[in-house]
Coordinates of N, CA, C and O in Angstrom, one line a residue:
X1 N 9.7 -12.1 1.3 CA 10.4 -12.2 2.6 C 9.5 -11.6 3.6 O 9.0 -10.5 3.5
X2 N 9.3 -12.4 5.0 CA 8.6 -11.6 5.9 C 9.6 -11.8 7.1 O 10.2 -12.8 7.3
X3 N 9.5 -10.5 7.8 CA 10.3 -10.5 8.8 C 9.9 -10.5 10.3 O 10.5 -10.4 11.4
X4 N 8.3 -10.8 9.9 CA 7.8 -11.4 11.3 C 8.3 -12.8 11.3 O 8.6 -13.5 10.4
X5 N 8.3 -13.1 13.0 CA 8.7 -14.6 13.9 C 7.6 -15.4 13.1 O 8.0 -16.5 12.7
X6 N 6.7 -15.2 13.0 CA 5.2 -16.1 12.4 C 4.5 -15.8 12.2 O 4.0 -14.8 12.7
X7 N 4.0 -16.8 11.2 CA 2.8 -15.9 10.3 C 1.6 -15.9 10.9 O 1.1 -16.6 11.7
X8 N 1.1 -14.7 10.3 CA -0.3 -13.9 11.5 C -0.9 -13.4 10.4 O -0.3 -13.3 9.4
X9 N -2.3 -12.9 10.6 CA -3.1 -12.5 9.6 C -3.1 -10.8 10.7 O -3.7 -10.9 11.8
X10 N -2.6 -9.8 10.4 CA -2.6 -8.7 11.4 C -2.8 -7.4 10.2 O -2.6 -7.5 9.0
X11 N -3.0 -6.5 10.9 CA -2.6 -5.1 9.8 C -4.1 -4.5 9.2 O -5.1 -5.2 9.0
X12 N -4.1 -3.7 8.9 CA -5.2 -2.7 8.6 C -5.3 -2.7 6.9 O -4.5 -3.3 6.1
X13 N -6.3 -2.1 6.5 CA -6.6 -1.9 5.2 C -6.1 -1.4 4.4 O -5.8 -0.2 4.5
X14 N -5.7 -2.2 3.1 CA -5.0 -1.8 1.5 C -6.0 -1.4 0.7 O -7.0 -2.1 0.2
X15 N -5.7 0.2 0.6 CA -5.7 0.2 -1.0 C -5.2 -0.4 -2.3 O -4.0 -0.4 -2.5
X16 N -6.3 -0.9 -3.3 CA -5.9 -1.9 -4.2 C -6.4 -0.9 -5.2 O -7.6 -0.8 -5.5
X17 N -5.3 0.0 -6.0 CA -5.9 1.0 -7.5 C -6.3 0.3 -8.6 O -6.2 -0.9 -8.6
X18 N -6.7 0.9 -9.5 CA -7.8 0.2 -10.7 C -6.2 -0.4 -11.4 O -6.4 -1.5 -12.0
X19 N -5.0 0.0 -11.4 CA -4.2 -0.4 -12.5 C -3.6 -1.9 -11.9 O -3.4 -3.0 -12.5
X20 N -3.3 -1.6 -10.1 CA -2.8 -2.8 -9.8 C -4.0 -4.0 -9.8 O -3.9 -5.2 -10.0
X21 N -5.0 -3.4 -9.6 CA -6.4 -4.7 -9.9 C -6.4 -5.5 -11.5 O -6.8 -6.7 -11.7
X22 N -5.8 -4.7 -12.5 CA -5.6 -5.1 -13.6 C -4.6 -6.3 -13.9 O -4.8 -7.3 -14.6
X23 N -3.3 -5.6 -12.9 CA -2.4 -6.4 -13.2 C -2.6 -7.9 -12.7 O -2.5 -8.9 -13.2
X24 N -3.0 -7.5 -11.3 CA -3.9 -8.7 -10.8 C -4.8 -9.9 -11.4 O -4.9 -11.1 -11.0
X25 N -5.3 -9.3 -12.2 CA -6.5 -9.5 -13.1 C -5.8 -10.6 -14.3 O -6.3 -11.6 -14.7
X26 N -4.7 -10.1 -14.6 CA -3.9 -11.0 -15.9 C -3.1 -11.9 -15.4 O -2.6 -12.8 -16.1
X27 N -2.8 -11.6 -14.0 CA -1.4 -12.8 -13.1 C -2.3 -13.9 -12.8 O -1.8 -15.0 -13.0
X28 N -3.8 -13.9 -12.1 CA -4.4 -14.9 -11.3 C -6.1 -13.9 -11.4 O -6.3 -12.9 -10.7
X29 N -7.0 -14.5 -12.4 CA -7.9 -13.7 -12.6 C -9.1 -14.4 -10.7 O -10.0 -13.8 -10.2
X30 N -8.5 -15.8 -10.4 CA -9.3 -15.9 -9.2 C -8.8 -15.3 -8.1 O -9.6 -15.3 -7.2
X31 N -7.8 -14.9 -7.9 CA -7.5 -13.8 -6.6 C -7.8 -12.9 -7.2 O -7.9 -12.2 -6.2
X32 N -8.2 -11.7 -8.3 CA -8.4 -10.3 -8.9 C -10.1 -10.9 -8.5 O -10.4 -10.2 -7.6
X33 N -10.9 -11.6 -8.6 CA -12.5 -12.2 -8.4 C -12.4 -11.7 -7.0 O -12.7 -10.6 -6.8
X34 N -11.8 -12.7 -5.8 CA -11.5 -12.7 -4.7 C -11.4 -11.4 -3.9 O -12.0 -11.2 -2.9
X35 N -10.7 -10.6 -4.5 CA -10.2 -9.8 -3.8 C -11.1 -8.3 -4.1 O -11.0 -7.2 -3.6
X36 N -12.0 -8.6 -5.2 CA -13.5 -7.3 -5.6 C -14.0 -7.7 -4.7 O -14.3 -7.0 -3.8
X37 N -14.4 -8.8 -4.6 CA -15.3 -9.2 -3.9 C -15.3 -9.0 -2.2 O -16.2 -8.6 -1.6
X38 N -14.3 -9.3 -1.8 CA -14.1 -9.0 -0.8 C -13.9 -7.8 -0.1 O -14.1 -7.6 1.1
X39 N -13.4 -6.7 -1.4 CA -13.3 -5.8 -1.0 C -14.4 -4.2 -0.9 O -15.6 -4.2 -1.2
X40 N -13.8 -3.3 -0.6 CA -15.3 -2.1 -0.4 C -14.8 -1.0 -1.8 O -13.8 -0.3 -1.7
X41 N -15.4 -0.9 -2.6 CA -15.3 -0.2 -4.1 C -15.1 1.7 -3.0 O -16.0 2.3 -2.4
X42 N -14.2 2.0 -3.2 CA -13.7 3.4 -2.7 C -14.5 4.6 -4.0 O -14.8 5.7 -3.7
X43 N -14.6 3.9 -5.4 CA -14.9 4.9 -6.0 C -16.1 5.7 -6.0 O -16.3 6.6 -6.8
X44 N -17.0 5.4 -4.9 CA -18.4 6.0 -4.6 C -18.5 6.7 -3.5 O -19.4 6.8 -2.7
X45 N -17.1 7.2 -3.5 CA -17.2 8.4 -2.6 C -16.3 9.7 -2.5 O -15.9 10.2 -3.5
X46 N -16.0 10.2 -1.6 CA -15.5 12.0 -2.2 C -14.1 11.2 -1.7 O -13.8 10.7 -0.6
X47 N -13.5 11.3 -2.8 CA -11.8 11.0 -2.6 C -11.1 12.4 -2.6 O -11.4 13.4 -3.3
X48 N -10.0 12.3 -1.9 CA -9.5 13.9 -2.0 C -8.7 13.6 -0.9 O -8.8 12.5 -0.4
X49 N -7.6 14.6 -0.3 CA -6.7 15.0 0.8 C -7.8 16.2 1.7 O -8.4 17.1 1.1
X50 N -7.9 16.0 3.0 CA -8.3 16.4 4.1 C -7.2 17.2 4.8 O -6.2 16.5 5.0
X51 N -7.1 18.5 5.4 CA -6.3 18.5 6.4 C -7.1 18.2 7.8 O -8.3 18.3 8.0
X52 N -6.0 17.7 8.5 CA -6.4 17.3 9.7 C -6.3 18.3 11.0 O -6.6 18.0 12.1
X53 N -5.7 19.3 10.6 CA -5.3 20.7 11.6 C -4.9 22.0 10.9 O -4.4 22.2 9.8
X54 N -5.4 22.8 11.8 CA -4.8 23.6 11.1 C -3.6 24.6 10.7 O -2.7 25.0 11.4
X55 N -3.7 24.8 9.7 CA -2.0 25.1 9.1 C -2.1 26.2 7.4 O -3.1 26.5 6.7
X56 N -1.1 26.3 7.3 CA -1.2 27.1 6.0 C -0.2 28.6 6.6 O 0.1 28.9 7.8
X57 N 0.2 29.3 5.7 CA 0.8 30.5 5.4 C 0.2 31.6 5.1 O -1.0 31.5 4.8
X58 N 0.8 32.7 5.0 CA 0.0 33.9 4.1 C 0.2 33.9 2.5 O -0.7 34.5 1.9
X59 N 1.4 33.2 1.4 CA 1.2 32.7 0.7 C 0.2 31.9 0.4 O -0.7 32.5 -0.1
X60 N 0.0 30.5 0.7 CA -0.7 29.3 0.5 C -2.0 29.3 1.3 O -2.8 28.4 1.0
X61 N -2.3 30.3 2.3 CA -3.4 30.3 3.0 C -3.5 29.9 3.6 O -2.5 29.2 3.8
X62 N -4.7 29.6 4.6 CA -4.8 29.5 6.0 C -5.9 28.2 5.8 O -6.8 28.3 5.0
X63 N -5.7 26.5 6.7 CA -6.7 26.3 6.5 C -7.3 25.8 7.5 O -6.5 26.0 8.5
X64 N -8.5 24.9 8.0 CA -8.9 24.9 9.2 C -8.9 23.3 8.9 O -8.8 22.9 7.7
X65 N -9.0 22.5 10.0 CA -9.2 21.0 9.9 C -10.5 20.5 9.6 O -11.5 20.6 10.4
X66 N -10.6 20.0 8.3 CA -11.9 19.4 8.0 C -12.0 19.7 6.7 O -12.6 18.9 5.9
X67 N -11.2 20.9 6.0 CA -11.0 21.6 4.8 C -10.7 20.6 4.1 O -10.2 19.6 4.5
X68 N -11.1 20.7 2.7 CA -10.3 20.0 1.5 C -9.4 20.6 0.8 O -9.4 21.7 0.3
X69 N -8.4 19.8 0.8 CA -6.9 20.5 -0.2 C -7.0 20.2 -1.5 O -6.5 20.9 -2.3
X70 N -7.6 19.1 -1.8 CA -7.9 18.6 -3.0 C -9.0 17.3 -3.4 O -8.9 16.3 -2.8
X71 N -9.8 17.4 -4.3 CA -10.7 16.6 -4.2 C -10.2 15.8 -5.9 O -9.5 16.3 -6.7
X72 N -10.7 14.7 -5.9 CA -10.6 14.1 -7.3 C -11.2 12.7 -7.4 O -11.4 11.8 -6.7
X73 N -11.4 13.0 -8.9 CA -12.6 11.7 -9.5 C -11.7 10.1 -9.3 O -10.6 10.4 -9.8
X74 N -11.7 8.9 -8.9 CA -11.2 7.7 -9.1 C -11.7 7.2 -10.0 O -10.9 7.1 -11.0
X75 N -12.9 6.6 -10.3 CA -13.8 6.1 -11.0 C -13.6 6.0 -12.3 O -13.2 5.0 -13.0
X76 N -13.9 7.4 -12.9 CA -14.4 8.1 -14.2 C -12.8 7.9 -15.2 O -12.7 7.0 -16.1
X77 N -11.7 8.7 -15.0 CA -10.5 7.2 -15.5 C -10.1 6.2 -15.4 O -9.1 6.0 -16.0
X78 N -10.7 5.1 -14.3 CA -10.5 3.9 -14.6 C -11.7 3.6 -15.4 O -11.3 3.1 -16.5
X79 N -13.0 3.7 -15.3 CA -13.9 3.5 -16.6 C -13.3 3.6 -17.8 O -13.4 2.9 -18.8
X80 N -12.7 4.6 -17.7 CA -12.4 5.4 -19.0 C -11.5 4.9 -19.9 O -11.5 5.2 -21.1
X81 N -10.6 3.8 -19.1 CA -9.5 3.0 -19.5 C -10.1 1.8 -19.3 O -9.0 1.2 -19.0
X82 N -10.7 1.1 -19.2 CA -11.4 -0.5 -19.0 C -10.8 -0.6 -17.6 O -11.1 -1.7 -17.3
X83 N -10.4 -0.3 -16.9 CA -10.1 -0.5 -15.8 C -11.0 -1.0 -14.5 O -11.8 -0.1 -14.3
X84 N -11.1 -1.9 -13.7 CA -12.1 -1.9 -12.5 C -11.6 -1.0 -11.7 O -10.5 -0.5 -11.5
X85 N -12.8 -0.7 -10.9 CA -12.7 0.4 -9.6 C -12.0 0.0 -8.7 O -12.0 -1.2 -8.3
X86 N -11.0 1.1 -8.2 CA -10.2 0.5 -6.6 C -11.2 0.4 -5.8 O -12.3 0.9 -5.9
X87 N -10.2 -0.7 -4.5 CA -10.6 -1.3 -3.5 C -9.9 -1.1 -2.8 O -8.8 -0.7 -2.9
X88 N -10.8 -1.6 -1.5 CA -10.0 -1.2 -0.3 C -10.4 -2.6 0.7 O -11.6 -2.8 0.9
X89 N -9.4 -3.4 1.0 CA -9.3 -4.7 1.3 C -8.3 -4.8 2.4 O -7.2 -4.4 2.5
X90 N -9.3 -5.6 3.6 CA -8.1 -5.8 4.6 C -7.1 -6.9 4.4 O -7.1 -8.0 3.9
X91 N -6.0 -6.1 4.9 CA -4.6 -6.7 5.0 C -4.7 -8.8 5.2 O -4.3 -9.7 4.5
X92 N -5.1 -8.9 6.3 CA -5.4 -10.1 6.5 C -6.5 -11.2 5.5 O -6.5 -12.5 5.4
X93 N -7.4 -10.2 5.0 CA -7.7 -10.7 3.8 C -7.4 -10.9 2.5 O -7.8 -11.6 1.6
X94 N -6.1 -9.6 2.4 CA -5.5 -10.1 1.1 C -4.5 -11.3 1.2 O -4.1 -12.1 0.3
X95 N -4.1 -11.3 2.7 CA -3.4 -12.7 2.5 C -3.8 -14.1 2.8 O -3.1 -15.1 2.6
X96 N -4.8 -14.0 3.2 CA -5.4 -15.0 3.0 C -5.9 -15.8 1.8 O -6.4 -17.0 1.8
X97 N -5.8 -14.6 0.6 CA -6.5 -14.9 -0.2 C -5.0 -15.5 -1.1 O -4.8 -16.5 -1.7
X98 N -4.2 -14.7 -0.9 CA -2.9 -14.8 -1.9 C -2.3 -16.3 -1.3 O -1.9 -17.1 -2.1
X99 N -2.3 -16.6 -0.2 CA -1.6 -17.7 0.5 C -3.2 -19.2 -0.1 O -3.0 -20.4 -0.3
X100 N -4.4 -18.5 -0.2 CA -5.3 -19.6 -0.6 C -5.0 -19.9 -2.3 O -5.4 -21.0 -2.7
X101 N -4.5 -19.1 -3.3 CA -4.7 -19.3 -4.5 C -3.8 -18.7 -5.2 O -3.9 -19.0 -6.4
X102 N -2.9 -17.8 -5.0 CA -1.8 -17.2 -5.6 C -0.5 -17.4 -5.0 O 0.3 -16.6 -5.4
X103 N 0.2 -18.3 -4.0 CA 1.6 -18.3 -3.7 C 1.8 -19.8 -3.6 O 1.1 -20.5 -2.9
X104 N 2.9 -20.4 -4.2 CA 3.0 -21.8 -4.0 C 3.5 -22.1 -2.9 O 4.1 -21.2 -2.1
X105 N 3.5 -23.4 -2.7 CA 4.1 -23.7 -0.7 C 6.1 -23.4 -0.5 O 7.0 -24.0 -1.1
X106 N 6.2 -22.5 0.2 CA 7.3 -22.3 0.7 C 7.8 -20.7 -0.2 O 8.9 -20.2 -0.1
X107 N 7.1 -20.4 -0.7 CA 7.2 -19.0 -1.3 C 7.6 -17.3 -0.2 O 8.5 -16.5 -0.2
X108 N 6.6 -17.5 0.7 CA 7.0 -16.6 2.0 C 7.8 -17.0 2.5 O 7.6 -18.1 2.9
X109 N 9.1 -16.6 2.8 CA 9.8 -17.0 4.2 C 9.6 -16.1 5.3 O 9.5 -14.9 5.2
X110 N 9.5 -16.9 6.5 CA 9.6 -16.0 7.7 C 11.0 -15.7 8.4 O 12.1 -16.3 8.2
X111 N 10.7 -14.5 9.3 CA 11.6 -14.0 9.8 C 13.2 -13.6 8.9 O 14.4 -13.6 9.3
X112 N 12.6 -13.2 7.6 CA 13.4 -13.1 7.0 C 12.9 -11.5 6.8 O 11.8 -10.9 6.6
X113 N 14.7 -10.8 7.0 CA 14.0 -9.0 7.2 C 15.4 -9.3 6.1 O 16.0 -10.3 5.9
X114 N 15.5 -7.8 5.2 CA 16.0 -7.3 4.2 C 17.6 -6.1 5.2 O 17.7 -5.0 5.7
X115 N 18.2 -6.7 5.1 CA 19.7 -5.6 5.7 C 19.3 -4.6 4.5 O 18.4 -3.8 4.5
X116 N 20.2 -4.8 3.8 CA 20.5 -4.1 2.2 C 20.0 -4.5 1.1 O 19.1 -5.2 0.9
X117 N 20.6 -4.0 0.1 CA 20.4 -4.0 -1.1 C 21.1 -3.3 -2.0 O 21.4 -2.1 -1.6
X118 N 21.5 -3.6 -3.1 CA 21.9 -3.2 -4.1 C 21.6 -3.1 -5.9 O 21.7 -4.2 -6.4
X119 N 21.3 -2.2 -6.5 CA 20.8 -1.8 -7.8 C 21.8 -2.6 -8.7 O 22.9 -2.0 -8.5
X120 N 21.9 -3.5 -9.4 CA 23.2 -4.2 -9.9 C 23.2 -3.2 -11.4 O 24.2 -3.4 -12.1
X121 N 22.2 -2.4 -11.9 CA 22.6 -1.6 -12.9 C 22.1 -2.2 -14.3 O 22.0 -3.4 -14.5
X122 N 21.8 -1.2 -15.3 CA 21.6 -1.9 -16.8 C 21.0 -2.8 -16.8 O 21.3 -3.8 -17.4
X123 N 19.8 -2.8 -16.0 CA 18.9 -3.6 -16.2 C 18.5 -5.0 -15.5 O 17.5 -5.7 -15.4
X124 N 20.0 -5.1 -14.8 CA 20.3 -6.3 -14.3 C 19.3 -6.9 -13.3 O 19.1 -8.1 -13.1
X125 N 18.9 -5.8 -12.6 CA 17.8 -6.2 -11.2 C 18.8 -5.7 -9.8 O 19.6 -4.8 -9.8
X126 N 18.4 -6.4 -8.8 CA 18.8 -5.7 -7.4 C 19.2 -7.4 -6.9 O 18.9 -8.5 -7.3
X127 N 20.1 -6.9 -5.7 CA 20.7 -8.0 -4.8 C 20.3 -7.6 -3.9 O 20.7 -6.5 -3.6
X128 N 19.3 -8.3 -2.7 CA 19.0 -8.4 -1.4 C 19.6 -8.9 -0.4 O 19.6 -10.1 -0.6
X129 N 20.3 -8.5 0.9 CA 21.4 -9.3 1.7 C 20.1 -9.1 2.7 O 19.6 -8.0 3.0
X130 N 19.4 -10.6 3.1 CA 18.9 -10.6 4.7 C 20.0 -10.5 5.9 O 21.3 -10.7 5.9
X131 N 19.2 -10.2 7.0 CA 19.8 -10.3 8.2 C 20.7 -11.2 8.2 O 21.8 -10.8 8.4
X132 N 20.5 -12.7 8.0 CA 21.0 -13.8 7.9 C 22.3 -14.5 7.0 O 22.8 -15.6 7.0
X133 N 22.5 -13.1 6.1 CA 23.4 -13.2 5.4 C 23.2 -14.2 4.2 O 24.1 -14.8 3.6
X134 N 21.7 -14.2 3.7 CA 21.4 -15.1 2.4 C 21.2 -13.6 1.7 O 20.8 -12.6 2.2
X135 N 21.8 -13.6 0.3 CA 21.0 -13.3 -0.9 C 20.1 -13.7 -1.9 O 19.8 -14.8 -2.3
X136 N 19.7 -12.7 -2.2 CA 18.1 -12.9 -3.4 C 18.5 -12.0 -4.4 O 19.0 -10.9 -4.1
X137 N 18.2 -12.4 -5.6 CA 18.0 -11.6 -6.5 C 16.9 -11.5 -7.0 O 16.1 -12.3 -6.5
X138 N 16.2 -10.5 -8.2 CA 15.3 -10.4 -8.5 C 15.4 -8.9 -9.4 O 16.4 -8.2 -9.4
X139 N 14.0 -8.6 -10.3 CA 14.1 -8.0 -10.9 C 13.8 -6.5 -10.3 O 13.9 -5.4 -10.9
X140 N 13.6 -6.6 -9.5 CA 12.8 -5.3 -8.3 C 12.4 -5.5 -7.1 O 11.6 -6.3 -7.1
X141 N 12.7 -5.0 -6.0 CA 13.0 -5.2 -4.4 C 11.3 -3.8 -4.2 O 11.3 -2.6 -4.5
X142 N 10.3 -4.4 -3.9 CA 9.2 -4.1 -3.3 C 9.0 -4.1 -2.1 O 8.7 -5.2 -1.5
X143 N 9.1 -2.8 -1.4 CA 9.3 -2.6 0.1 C 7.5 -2.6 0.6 O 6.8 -1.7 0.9
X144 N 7.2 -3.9 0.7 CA 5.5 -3.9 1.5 C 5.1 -4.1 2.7 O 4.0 -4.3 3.1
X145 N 6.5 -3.9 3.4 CA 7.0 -4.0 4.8 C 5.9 -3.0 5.8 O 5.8 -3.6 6.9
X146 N 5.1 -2.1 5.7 CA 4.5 -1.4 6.6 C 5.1 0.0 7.0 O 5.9 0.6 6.2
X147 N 4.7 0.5 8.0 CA 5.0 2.0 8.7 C 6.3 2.2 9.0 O 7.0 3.3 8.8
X148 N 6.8 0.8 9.7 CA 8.1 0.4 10.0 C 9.1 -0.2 9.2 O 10.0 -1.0 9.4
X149 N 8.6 0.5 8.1 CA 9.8 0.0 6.2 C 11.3 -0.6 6.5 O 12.0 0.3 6.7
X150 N 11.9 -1.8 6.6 CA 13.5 -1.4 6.9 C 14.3 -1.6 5.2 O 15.5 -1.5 4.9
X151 N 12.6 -2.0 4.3 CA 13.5 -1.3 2.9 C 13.5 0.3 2.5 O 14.3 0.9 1.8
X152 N 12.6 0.7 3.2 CA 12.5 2.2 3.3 C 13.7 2.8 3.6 O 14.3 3.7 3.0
X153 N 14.0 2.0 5.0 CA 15.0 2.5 5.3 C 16.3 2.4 5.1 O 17.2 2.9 5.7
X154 N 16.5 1.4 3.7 CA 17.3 1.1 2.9 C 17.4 1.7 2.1 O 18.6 1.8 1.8
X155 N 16.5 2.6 1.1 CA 16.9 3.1 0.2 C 17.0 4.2 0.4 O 17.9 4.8 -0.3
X156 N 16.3 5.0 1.2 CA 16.7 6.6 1.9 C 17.5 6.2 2.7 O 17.6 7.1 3.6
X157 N 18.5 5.1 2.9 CA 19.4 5.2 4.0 C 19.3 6.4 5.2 O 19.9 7.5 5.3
X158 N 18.3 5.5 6.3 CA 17.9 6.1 7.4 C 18.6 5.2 8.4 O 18.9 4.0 8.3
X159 N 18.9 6.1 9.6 CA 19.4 5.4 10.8 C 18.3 4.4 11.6 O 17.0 4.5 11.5
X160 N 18.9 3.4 12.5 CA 17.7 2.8 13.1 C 16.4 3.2 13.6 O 15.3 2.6 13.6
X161 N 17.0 4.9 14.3 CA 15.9 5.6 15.1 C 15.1 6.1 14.1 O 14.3 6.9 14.5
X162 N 15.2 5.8 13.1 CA 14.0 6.3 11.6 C 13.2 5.4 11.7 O 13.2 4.5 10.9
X163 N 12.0 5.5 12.9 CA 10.9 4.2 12.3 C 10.0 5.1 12.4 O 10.2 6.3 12.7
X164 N 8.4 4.5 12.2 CA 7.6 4.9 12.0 C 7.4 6.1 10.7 O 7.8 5.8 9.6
X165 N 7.0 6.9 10.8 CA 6.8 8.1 10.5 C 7.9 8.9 9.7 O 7.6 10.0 9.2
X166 N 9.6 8.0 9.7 CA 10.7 8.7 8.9 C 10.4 9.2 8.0 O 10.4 10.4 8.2
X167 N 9.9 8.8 6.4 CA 9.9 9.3 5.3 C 9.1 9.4 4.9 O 9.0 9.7 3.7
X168 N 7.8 9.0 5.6 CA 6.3 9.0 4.7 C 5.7 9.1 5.7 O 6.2 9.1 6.9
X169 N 4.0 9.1 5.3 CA 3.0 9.3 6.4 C 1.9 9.5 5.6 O 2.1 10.3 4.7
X170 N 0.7 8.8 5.6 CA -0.8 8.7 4.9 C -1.5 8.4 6.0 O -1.1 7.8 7.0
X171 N -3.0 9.0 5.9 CA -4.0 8.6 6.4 C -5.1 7.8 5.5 O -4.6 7.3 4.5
X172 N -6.5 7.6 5.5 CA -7.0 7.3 4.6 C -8.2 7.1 5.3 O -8.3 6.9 6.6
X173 N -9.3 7.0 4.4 CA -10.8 6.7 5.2 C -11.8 6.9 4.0 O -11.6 7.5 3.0
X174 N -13.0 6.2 4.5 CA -14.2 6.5 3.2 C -15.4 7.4 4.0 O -15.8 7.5 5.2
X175 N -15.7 7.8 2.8 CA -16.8 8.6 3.8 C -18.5 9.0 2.6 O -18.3 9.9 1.7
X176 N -19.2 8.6 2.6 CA -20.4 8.3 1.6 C -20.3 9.8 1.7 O -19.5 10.4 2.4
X177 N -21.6 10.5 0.6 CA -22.2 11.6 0.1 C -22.6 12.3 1.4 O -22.2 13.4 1.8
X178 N -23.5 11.4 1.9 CA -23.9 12.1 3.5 C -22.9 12.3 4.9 O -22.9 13.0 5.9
X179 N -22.3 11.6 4.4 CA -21.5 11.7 5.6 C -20.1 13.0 5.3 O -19.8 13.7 6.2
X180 N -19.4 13.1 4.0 CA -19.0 13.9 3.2 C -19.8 15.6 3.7 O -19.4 16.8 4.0
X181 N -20.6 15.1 3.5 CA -21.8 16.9 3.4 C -21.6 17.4 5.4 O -21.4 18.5 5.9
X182 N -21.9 16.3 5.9 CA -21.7 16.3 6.9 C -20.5 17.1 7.5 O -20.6 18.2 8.2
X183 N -19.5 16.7 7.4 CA -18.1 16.9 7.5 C -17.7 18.3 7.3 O -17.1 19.1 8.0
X184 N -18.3 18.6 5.6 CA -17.9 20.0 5.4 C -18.5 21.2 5.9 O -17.8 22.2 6.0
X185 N -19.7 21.1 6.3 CA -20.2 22.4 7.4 C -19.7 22.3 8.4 O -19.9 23.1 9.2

């Protein structure tokens, strides 16, 4: 379901992890082709959490903006598990790609936004009520809605004024060896 008026190729860059590339890989191995290819391999570079200001305690310490909170390998356990390397693929190219070779005609609807939902229990899957008063069933309600989630805001049961930034918040960026070294002095 999309809850934009029409369809637009808009939106910034997805991370695509080595396990969802797999699963990809066994649903439609020509969109998992498509979408390496298209995409920029993130594992050749310093992955990790950045603060962006500074902040910290006298417990947890003090840190300055630019600091690392945490650094970690991507690569080396997806090798490790047959796995391919994540990617990082724009938004507009993933759908371009999924609407060229993975979704059959009439699969998206537009301007279809998500009210509610409900867990039907034991296995059974979830019941989606749109705006419009149609339901959907299905095995699992995947909120890929963006910054402005209103499945987000469905399942943390948030008020309207909960957009943006209500219940979550990520940054993200790549940054090579040199430019990494750079950063840290």
């Amino acid at each position: 379901f999309e809850q934009a008026s029409s369809y637009a190729p808009y939106g910034g860059p997805i991370q695509i992890q080595s396990n969802a590339l797999r699963a990809i890989q066994r649903i439609n191995p020509k969109v998992f082709e498509e979408l390496v290819e298209a995409g920029t391999c993130t594992a050749d570079r310093v992955s990790g959490l950045k603060i962006g200001y500074k902040k910290g305690n006298k417990l947890a310490g003090l840190y300055d903006a630019g600091d690392w909170l945490v650094r970690f390998d991507t690569v080396g356990p997806a090798l490790e598990a047959g796995l391919p390397a994540t990617v990082v693929v724009d938004r507009p190219v993933i759908q371009q790609i999924l609407v060229k070779h993975g979704l059959p005609e009439g699969t998206v609807r537009i301007k279809s936004r998500v009210q509610s939902y409900e867990n039907l229990g034991n296995g059974r899957g979830v019941e989606a009520t749109l705006e419009d008063g149609t339901k959907a069933y299905a095995d699992v309600l995947v909120g890929a809605d963006g910054i402005w989630s209103q499945v987000r805001k469905c399942i943390h049961d948030l008020d309207d004024g909960a957009g943006g930034y209500a219940a979550s918040g990520a940054a993200g960026g790549a940054l090579d060896d040199a430019e990494a070294r750079k950063l840290a002095r």
